[in-house]
Coordinates of N, CA and C in Angstrom, one line a residue:
V1262 N 0.9 -1.2 0.0 CA 0.0 0.0 0.0 C 0.9 1.2 0.0
P1263 N 0.7 2.2 -0.9 CA 1.5 3.4 -1.0 C 1.5 4.1 0.4
A1264 N 2.6 4.7 0.7 CA 2.8 5.4 2.0 C 1.7 6.5 2.1
A1265 N 1.4 7.2 1.0 CA 0.4 8.3 1.1 C -0.9 7.8 1.5
R1266 N -1.3 6.6 1.0 CA -2.6 6.0 1.3 C -2.6 5.5 2.7
Q1267 N -1.5 5.0 3.2 CA -1.4 4.6 4.6 C -1.7 5.8 5.5
R1268 N -1.1 6.9 5.2 CA -1.2 8.1 6.1 C -2.6 8.7 5.9
A1269 N -3.2 8.6 4.8 CA -4.6 9.0 4.6 C -5.5 8.1 5.5
A1270 N -5.3 6.8 5.5 CA -6.1 5.9 6.3 C -5.9 6.2 7.8
L1271 N -4.7 6.5 8.2 CA -4.4 6.9 9.6 C -5.2 8.2 10.0
N1272 N -5.2 9.1 9.1 CA -5.9 10.4 9.4 C -7.4 10.1 9.5
A1273 N -7.9 9.2 8.6 CA -9.3 8.9 8.7 C -9.7 8.3 10.0
V1274 N -8.9 7.4 10.5 CA -9.1 6.8 11.8 C -9.1 7.8 12.9
L1275 N -8.0 8.7 12.9 CA -7.9 9.7 13.9 C -9.0 10.7 13.9
D1276 N -9.7 10.9 12.7 CA -10.8 11.8 12.6 C -12.0 11.3 13.5
T1277 N -12.0 10.0 13.7 CA -13.1 9.5 14.6 C -12.9 9.8 16.0
L1278 N -11.8 10.4 16.4 CA -11.5 10.8 17.8 C -11.9 12.2 18.0
K1279 N -12.3 12.9 17.0 CA -12.7 14.3 17.2 C -13.9 14.4 18.2
V1280 N -13.9 15.3 19.0 CA -14.9 15.5 20.0 C -16.3 15.6 19.4
D1281 N -16.3 16.4 18.3 CA -17.6 16.6 17.6 C -18.2 15.3 17.1
A1282 N -17.3 14.3 16.8 CA -17.7 13.0 16.3 C -18.2 12.1 17.4
L1283 N -17.7 12.3 18.6 CA -17.9 11.4 19.7 C -19.1 11.9 20.7
A1284 N -19.2 13.2 20.8 CA -20.2 13.8 21.7 C -21.6 13.7 21.1
I1285 N -22.5 13.1 21.8 CA -23.9 12.9 21.4 C -24.6 14.3 21.6
P1286 N -25.3 14.8 20.6 CA -25.9 16.1 20.7 C -27.0 16.1 21.8
P1287 N -27.1 17.2 22.5 CA -28.0 17.3 23.7 C -29.5 16.9 23.3
R1288 N -29.9 17.3 22.0 CA -31.3 17.0 21.6 C -31.5 15.5 21.6
I1289 N -30.5 14.7 21.3 CA -30.6 13.2 21.3 C -30.5 12.7 22.7
L1290 N -29.6 13.2 23.6 CA -29.6 12.8 25.0 C -30.9 13.0 25.7
E1291 N -31.5 14.1 25.4 CA -32.8 14.4 26.0 C -33.9 13.5 25.7
S1292 N -33.7 12.7 24.6 CA -34.7 11.8 24.1 C -34.4 10.4 24.6
I1293 N -33.4 10.2 25.4 CA -33.0 8.8 25.9 C -33.4 8.8 27.4
P1294 N -34.5 8.3 27.8 CA -34.9 8.2 29.2 C -34.2 7.1 29.9
P1295 N -34.2 7.1 31.2 CA -33.7 5.9 31.9 C -34.5 4.7 31.6
R1296 N -33.9 3.5 31.6 CA -34.6 2.3 31.3 C -35.6 2.0 32.5
A1297 N -36.7 1.4 32.1 CA -37.8 1.1 33.1 C -37.2 0.2 34.2
F1298 N -37.7 0.4 35.4 CA -37.3 -0.4 36.6 C -37.5 -1.9 36.3
A1299 N -36.4 -2.7 36.6 CA -36.4 -4.1 36.4 C -36.3 -4.6 35.0
Y1300 N -36.1 -3.6 34.0 CA -36.0 -4.0 32.6 C -34.6 -4.5 32.5
G1301 N -34.5 -5.8 32.1 CA -33.1 -6.4 32.1 C -32.6 -6.9 30.8
G1302 N -33.3 -6.6 29.7 CA -32.8 -7.1 28.4 C -33.6 -6.7 27.2
G1303 N -33.6 -7.6 26.2 CA -34.3 -7.3 25.0 C -33.4 -7.0 23.9
T1304 N -32.1 -6.7 24.2 CA -31.1 -6.4 23.1 C -29.7 -6.5 23.7
T1305 N -28.8 -6.9 22.9 CA -27.4 -7.0 23.4 C -26.7 -5.7 23.0
E1306 N -27.3 -4.8 22.2 CA -26.7 -3.6 21.8 C -26.9 -2.5 22.8
L1307 N -26.4 -2.7 24.0 CA -26.5 -1.7 25.0 C -25.1 -1.3 25.5
F1308 N -24.9 0.0 25.6 CA -23.6 0.5 26.1 C -23.6 0.4 27.6
P1309 N -22.5 -0.2 28.2 CA -22.4 -0.2 29.6 C -22.0 1.2 30.0
G1310 N -22.3 1.6 31.3 CA -21.9 2.9 31.7 C -21.7 2.9 33.2
R1311 N -21.5 4.1 33.7 CA -21.3 4.3 35.2 C -22.3 5.3 35.8
T1312 N -23.4 5.5 35.1 CA -24.4 6.4 35.6 C -25.8 5.7 35.7
D1313 N -25.8 4.4 35.9 CA -27.1 3.7 36.0 C -28.0 4.4 37.0
P1314 N -29.3 4.5 36.7 CA -30.0 3.9 35.5 C -30.0 4.7 34.3
T1315 N -29.4 5.9 34.3 CA -29.5 6.7 33.1 C -28.4 6.4 32.1
F1316 N -28.6 6.7 30.8 CA -27.6 6.5 29.8 C -26.4 7.3 30.1
D1317 N -25.2 6.8 29.8 CA -23.9 7.4 30.1 C -23.2 7.9 28.8
P1318 N -23.4 9.1 28.4 CA -22.8 9.6 27.1 C -21.3 9.6 27.1
I1319 N -20.7 9.8 28.3 CA -19.2 9.8 28.4 C -18.7 8.4 28.2
A1320 N -19.4 7.4 28.8 CA -19.0 6.0 28.6 C -19.1 5.6 27.1
A1321 N -20.2 6.1 26.5 CA -20.4 5.7 25.0 C -19.2 6.3 24.2
A1322 N -18.9 7.6 24.5 CA -17.8 8.2 23.7 C -16.5 7.5 24.0
T1323 N -16.2 7.1 25.2 CA -15.0 6.5 25.6 C -14.9 5.1 24.8
I1324 N -16.0 4.4 24.8 CA -16.0 3.1 24.2 C -15.7 3.3 22.7
A1325 N -16.4 4.2 22.1 CA -16.3 4.5 20.6 C -14.8 4.9 20.3
S1326 N -14.2 5.7 21.1 CA -12.8 6.1 20.8 C -11.9 4.9 21.1
D1327 N -12.2 4.1 22.0 CA -11.3 3.0 22.3 C -11.3 2.0 21.2
L1328 N -12.3 1.9 20.4 CA -12.3 1.0 19.2 C -11.2 1.4 18.3
A1329 N -11.0 2.7 18.1 CA -10.0 3.2 17.2 C -8.6 3.1 17.8
I1330 N -8.5 3.6 19.1 CA -7.2 3.6 19.8 C -6.6 2.2 20.0
S1331 N -7.4 1.3 20.4 CA -6.9 -0.1 20.6 C -6.5 -0.7 19.3
A1332 N -7.2 -0.4 18.2 CA -6.8 -0.9 16.9 C -5.4 -0.3 16.4
L1333 N -5.2 1.0 16.7 CA -4.0 1.7 16.3 C -2.8 1.2 17.1
L1334 N -3.1 0.8 18.4 CA -2.0 0.3 19.3 C -2.0 -1.2 19.4
Q1335 N -2.6 -1.9 18.4 CA -2.5 -3.4 18.5 C -1.1 -3.8 18.2
H1336 N -0.5 -4.7 19.1 CA 0.9 -4.9 19.1 C 1.5 -5.6 17.8
E1337 N 0.7 -6.5 17.2 CA 1.3 -7.1 16.0 C 1.3 -6.0 14.8
R1338 N 0.2 -5.2 14.8 CA 0.2 -4.1 13.7 C 1.4 -3.2 14.0
A1339 N 1.6 -2.8 15.2 CA 2.7 -1.9 15.5 C 4.1 -2.5 15.1
A1340 N 4.3 -3.8 15.3 CA 5.5 -4.5 14.9 C 5.7 -4.5 13.4
R1341 N 4.5 -4.7 12.7 CA 4.6 -4.6 11.2 C 5.0 -3.3 10.7
L1342 N 4.5 -2.2 11.3 CA 4.8 -0.9 10.9 C 6.3 -0.6 11.1
I1343 N 6.9 -1.1 12.2 CA 8.3 -0.9 12.4 C 9.1 -1.7 11.3
E1344 N 8.7 -2.9 11.1 CA 9.4 -3.8 10.1 C 9.3 -3.1 8.7
F1345 N 8.1 -2.7 8.3 CA 7.9 -2.2 6.9 C 8.6 -0.9 6.7
H1346 N 8.7 -0.1 7.8 CA 9.5 1.2 7.8 C 10.9 0.9 7.6
S1347 N 11.4 -0.2 8.2 CA 12.9 -0.5 8.1 C 13.2 -0.9 6.7
H1348 N 12.3 -1.5 6.0 CA 12.5 -1.9 4.6 C 12.3 -0.7 3.6
N1349 N 11.4 0.2 4.0 CA 11.1 1.4 3.1 C 10.8 2.6 4.0
P1350 N 11.8 3.4 4.3 CA 11.6 4.6 5.2 C 10.5 5.5 4.8
A1351 N 10.0 5.4 3.5 CA 8.9 6.2 3.1 C 7.6 5.9 3.8
N1352 N 7.5 4.6 4.3 CA 6.3 4.1 5.0 C 6.3 4.8 6.4
P1353 N 5.1 5.0 6.9 CA 5.0 5.5 8.3 C 5.4 4.4 9.3
D1354 N 6.2 4.8 10.3 CA 6.5 3.8 11.3 C 5.6 3.9 12.5
F1355 N 5.8 3.1 13.5 CA 4.9 3.1 14.7 C 5.0 4.4 15.5
K1356 N 6.2 5.0 15.5 CA 6.4 6.2 16.3 C 5.5 7.3 15.6
E1357 N 5.4 7.3 14.3 CA 4.6 8.3 13.7 C 3.1 8.2 14.1
V1358 N 2.7 6.9 14.2 CA 1.3 6.7 14.6 C 1.1 7.1 16.0
V1359 N 2.0 6.8 17.0 CA 1.8 7.3 18.3 C 1.9 8.8 18.4
D1360 N 2.8 9.4 17.7 CA 2.9 10.9 17.7 C 1.6 11.5 17.2
A1361 N 1.0 10.9 16.2 CA -0.2 11.4 15.6 C -1.4 11.3 16.6
L1362 N -1.4 10.1 17.2 CA -2.4 9.9 18.2 C -2.4 10.9 19.4
I1363 N -1.2 11.2 19.9 CA -1.0 12.1 20.9 C -1.4 13.5 20.4
A1364 N -1.0 13.9 19.2 CA -1.3 15.2 18.7 C -2.8 15.4 18.6
R1365 N -3.6 14.3 18.2 CA -5.0 14.5 18.1 C -5.8 14.4 19.4
T1366 N -5.1 14.0 20.4 CA -5.8 13.9 21.7 C -5.2 14.9 22.7
W1367 N -4.0 14.6 23.2 CA -3.4 15.5 24.2 C -3.0 16.9 23.7
K1368 N -2.7 17.0 22.4 CA -2.2 18.3 21.9 C -3.3 19.0 21.2
A1369 N -4.5 18.5 21.2 CA -5.6 19.2 20.5 C -6.1 20.4 21.4
A1370 N -6.6 21.4 20.7 CA -7.1 22.5 21.5 C -8.3 22.1 22.3
P1371 N -8.4 22.6 23.6 CA -9.5 22.2 24.4 C -10.8 22.8 23.9
P1372 N -11.9 22.0 23.9 CA -13.2 22.6 23.4 C -13.7 23.6 24.4
A1373 N -14.5 24.5 23.9 CA -15.1 25.5 24.8 C -16.2 25.0 25.6
N1374 N -17.0 24.0 25.1 CA -18.2 23.5 25.8 C -17.7 22.5 26.9
A1375 N -18.4 22.6 28.1 CA -18.0 21.8 29.2 C -18.2 20.3 29.0
Y1376 N -19.3 20.0 28.3 CA -19.6 18.6 28.0 C -18.5 18.0 27.1
H1377 N -18.2 18.8 26.0 CA -17.1 18.4 25.1 C -15.8 18.3 25.8
Q1378 N -15.5 19.1 26.8 CA -14.3 19.0 27.5 C -14.2 17.7 28.3
T1379 N -15.3 17.3 28.8 CA -15.4 16.0 29.6 C -15.1 14.8 28.6
V1380 N -15.7 14.9 27.4 CA -15.5 13.8 26.4 C -14.0 13.8 26.0
A1381 N -13.4 15.0 25.8 CA -12.0 15.1 25.5 C -11.1 14.5 26.5
R1382 N -11.4 14.7 27.8 CA -10.6 14.2 28.9 C -10.7 12.6 28.9
A1383 N -11.9 12.1 28.7 CA -12.1 10.7 28.6 C -11.3 10.0 27.5
V1384 N -11.2 10.7 26.4 CA -10.4 10.2 25.3 C -8.9 10.2 25.6
E1385 N -8.5 11.3 26.3 CA -7.1 11.4 26.7 C -6.8 10.3 27.7
S1386 N -7.7 10.0 28.6 CA -7.5 8.9 29.6 C -7.3 7.6 29.0
I1387 N -8.2 7.2 28.0 CA -8.2 5.9 27.4 C -6.9 5.8 26.5
T1388 N -6.4 6.9 26.0 CA -5.2 6.9 25.2 C -4.0 6.5 26.1
V1389 N -4.0 7.1 27.3 CA -2.9 6.7 28.3 C -3.0 5.3 28.7
T1390 N -4.2 4.9 29.0 CA -4.4 3.5 29.5 C -4.0 2.5 28.4
R1391 N -4.3 2.7 27.2 CA -3.9 1.8 26.1 C -2.4 1.8 25.8
L1392 N -1.8 3.0 26.0 CA -0.3 3.0 25.9 C 0.4 2.3 27.0
M1393 N -0.2 2.4 28.2 CA 0.3 1.6 29.3 C 0.2 0.1 29.1
D1394 N -1.0 -0.3 28.6 CA -1.2 -1.7 28.3 C -0.2 -2.2 27.3
L1395 N 0.1 -1.4 26.2 CA 1.0 -1.9 25.2 C 2.4 -1.9 25.8
S1396 N 2.8 -0.9 26.5 CA 4.1 -0.8 27.1 C 4.4 -2.0 28.0
A1397 N 3.4 -2.5 28.7 CA 3.6 -3.6 29.6 C 3.3 -4.9 29.0
N1398 N 2.9 -5.0 27.7 CA 2.5 -6.2 27.1 C 3.7 -7.1 26.8
P1399 N 3.8 -8.3 27.5 CA 5.0 -9.1 27.3 C 5.0 -9.8 25.9
D1400 N 3.8 -9.7 25.2 CA 3.8 -10.3 23.8 C 4.2 -9.3 22.7
A1401 N 4.3 -8.0 23.1 CA 4.8 -7.0 22.2 C 6.3 -7.0 22.0
S1402 N 6.8 -6.6 20.9 CA 8.2 -6.6 20.7 C 8.9 -5.5 21.5
P1403 N 10.2 -5.6 21.8 CA 10.8 -4.6 22.6 C 10.7 -3.2 22.0
Q1404 N 10.8 -3.2 20.7 CA 10.8 -1.9 20.0 C 9.4 -1.2 20.1
V1405 N 8.4 -2.1 20.0 CA 7.0 -1.5 20.2 C 6.8 -1.0 21.6
R1406 N 7.2 -1.8 22.6 CA 7.1 -1.3 23.9 C 7.9 -0.1 24.2
A1407 N 9.0 0.1 23.6 CA 9.8 1.3 23.8 C 9.1 2.5 23.2
V1408 N 8.5 2.4 22.1 CA 7.8 3.5 21.5 C 6.6 3.9 22.3
A1409 N 5.9 2.9 22.8 CA 4.7 3.1 23.7 C 5.2 3.9 25.0
S1410 N 6.3 3.4 25.6 CA 6.8 4.1 26.8 C 7.2 5.5 26.5
D1411 N 7.8 5.7 25.3 CA 8.2 7.1 24.9 C 7.0 8.0 24.7
G1412 N 5.9 7.4 24.2 CA 4.6 8.1 24.1 C 4.1 8.6 25.5
L1413 N 4.2 7.7 26.5 CA 3.8 8.1 27.8 C 4.7 9.2 28.4
R1414 N 6.0 9.2 28.0 CA 6.9 10.3 28.5 C 6.5 11.6 27.8
Q1415 N 6.1 11.5 26.5 CA 5.7 12.7 25.8 C 4.5 13.4 26.5
I1416 N 3.5 12.5 26.9 CA 2.3 13.0 27.5 C 2.7 13.6 28.9
A1417 N 3.5 12.9 29.6 CA 3.9 13.4 31.0 C 4.6 14.8 30.9
A1418 N 5.4 15.0 29.8 CA 6.0 16.3 29.6 C 4.9 17.4 29.4
L1419 N 3.9 17.0 28.6 CA 2.8 18.0 28.3 C 2.0 18.3 29.6
L1420 N 2.0 17.4 30.5 CA 1.2 17.7 31.7 C 1.9 18.7 32.6
N1421 N 3.1 19.1 32.3 CA 3.8 20.1 33.1 C 3.4 21.5 32.6
L1422 N 2.7 21.6 31.5 CA 2.3 22.9 31.0 C 1.1 23.4 31.7
P1423 N 0.9 24.7 31.7 CA -0.3 25.3 32.4 C -1.6 24.8 31.8
S1424 N -2.6 24.6 32.6 CA -3.9 24.1 32.1 C -5.0 24.9 32.8
T1425 N -6.2 24.7 32.3 CA -7.4 25.3 32.9 C -7.7 24.7 34.3
P1426 N -8.4 25.5 35.2 CA -8.8 24.9 36.4 C -9.6 23.6 36.3
A1427 N -10.5 23.6 35.3 CA -11.4 22.4 35.1 C -10.6 21.2 34.8
A1428 N -9.4 21.3 34.1 CA -8.6 20.2 33.7 C -7.5 19.8 34.7
S1429 N -7.3 20.6 35.7 CA -6.1 20.4 36.5 C -6.1 19.1 37.3
A1430 N -7.3 18.7 37.9 CA -7.3 17.5 38.6 C -7.1 16.3 37.7
H1431 N -7.7 16.3 36.5 CA -7.5 15.3 35.5 C -6.0 15.1 35.2
R1432 N -5.4 16.3 34.9 CA -4.0 16.2 34.4 C -3.1 15.8 35.6
R1433 N -3.3 16.2 36.8 CA -2.5 15.7 37.9 C -2.6 14.2 38.1
A1434 N -3.9 13.7 38.0 CA -4.1 12.3 38.2 C -3.4 11.5 37.1
V1435 N -3.5 11.9 35.9 CA -2.8 11.2 34.8 C -1.3 11.3 35.0
K1436 N -0.8 12.4 35.3 CA 0.7 12.5 35.5 C 1.1 11.6 36.6
D1437 N 0.4 11.5 37.7 CA 0.7 10.6 38.8 C 0.7 9.1 38.3
D1438 N -0.3 8.8 37.5 CA -0.4 7.4 37.0 C 0.8 7.1 36.1
I1439 N 1.1 8.0 35.2 CA 2.2 7.7 34.3 C 3.5 7.6 35.0
E1440 N 3.8 8.5 36.0 CA 5.1 8.4 36.7 C 5.1 7.2 37.5
R1441 N 4.0 6.8 38.1 CA 4.0 5.5 38.9 C 4.2 4.3 38.0
F1442 N 3.6 4.3 36.8 CA 3.7 3.2 35.9 C 5.1 3.1 35.4
L1443 N 5.8 4.2 35.0 CA 7.1 4.2 34.5 C 8.1 3.8 35.5
T1444 N 7.8 4.1 36.8 CA 8.7 3.7 37.9 C 8.6 2.3 38.2
R1445 N 7.3 1.8 38.2 CA 7.1 0.4 38.6 C 6.1 -0.3 37.6
P1446 N 6.6 -0.5 36.3 CA 5.7 -0.9 35.3 C 5.1 -2.3 35.6
D1447 N 5.8 -3.1 36.4 CA 5.3 -4.5 36.6 C 4.3 -4.5 37.7
A1448 N 4.1 -3.4 38.5 CA 3.2 -3.4 39.6 C 2.5 -2.0 39.7
P1449 N 1.9 -1.6 38.6 CA 1.2 -0.2 38.7 C 0.0 -0.3 39.5
R1450 N -0.4 0.9 39.9 CA -1.7 1.0 40.7 C -2.8 0.6 39.7
R1451 N -3.8 -0.1 40.3 CA -4.9 -0.6 39.5 C -5.6 0.6 38.8
Q1452 N -5.8 0.5 37.5 CA -6.5 1.6 36.8 C -8.0 1.2 36.7
T1453 N -8.8 2.3 36.5 CA -10.2 2.0 36.2 C -10.3 1.1 35.0
V1454 N -11.0 0.0 35.1 CA -11.1 -0.9 34.0 C -11.9 -0.3 32.8
P1455 N -11.3 -0.2 31.6 CA -12.1 0.4 30.5 C -13.4 -0.4 30.2
L1456 N -14.4 0.3 29.9 CA -15.7 -0.4 29.6 C -15.6 -1.1 28.3
P1457 N -16.2 -2.3 28.2 CA -16.2 -3.1 26.9 C -17.2 -2.5 25.9
P1458 N -17.0 -2.7 24.6 CA -18.0 -2.3 23.7 C -19.2 -3.2 23.7
P1459 N -20.4 -2.8 23.2 CA -21.5 -3.7 23.1 C -21.2 -4.9 22.3
A1460 N -22.0 -6.0 22.5 CA -21.8 -7.2 21.7 C -22.1 -6.9 20.2
G1461 N -21.5 -7.6 19.3 CA -21.8 -7.5 17.9 C -20.9 -6.5 17.2
D1462 N -20.9 -6.5 15.9 CA -20.1 -5.6 15.1 C -20.4 -4.1 15.4
P1463 N -19.5 -3.2 15.3 CA -19.8 -1.8 15.4 C -20.9 -1.4 14.3
I1464 N -21.7 -0.5 14.7 CA -22.8 -0.1 13.8 C -22.2 0.4 12.5
G1465 N -22.7 -0.1 11.4 CA -22.3 0.3 10.1 C -21.1 -0.4 9.6
A1466 N -20.6 -1.4 10.4 CA -19.4 -2.1 9.9 C -19.6 -2.9 8.7
N1467 N -20.8 -3.4 8.5 CA -21.1 -4.2 7.3 C -21.7 -3.4 6.2
Q1468 N -21.8 -2.2 6.3 CA -22.5 -1.4 5.3 C -21.5 -0.8 4.3

């Protein structure tokens, strides 16, 4: 696949991480009532959340973003990128992918809307979690794990920059998590377990 087409595909995937693509419009949220008491099923296409019994839009955005982030940071794919780049430096390597992911999440301009800011912070958090997972993955190649660790250090450096009061607690917590992980990667503090996607293929996958 030509290098230009690979980069175009990468940008298309990263576009799915835009807050505007992940945030559910308020008019739609207002039309989603809590599920009826004792209603326990009827479909497997339900997003898990942390605001039961109401629908959790932040969880939905996190899960949707995680589908893209986990795919970009899949360890075999990352190793192939490193290998193909070594044969042809015109091809994007795994570091380029990690740098682009960080640029689209941690380096993106903060949204003005408070709800969108919350979505953006959720995407930032899942990015860090998946980089930690990859960095600590014993099945990943040493080069892949090294690039993932370097990505965490990039983010840690960004967390030293001034931020808004609304984001300060989030940034301090992430900085603590990264520093703790890099110091003791074999025994990090337990992270919040990322929510799984609903059962079945992503909507539109077969269209």
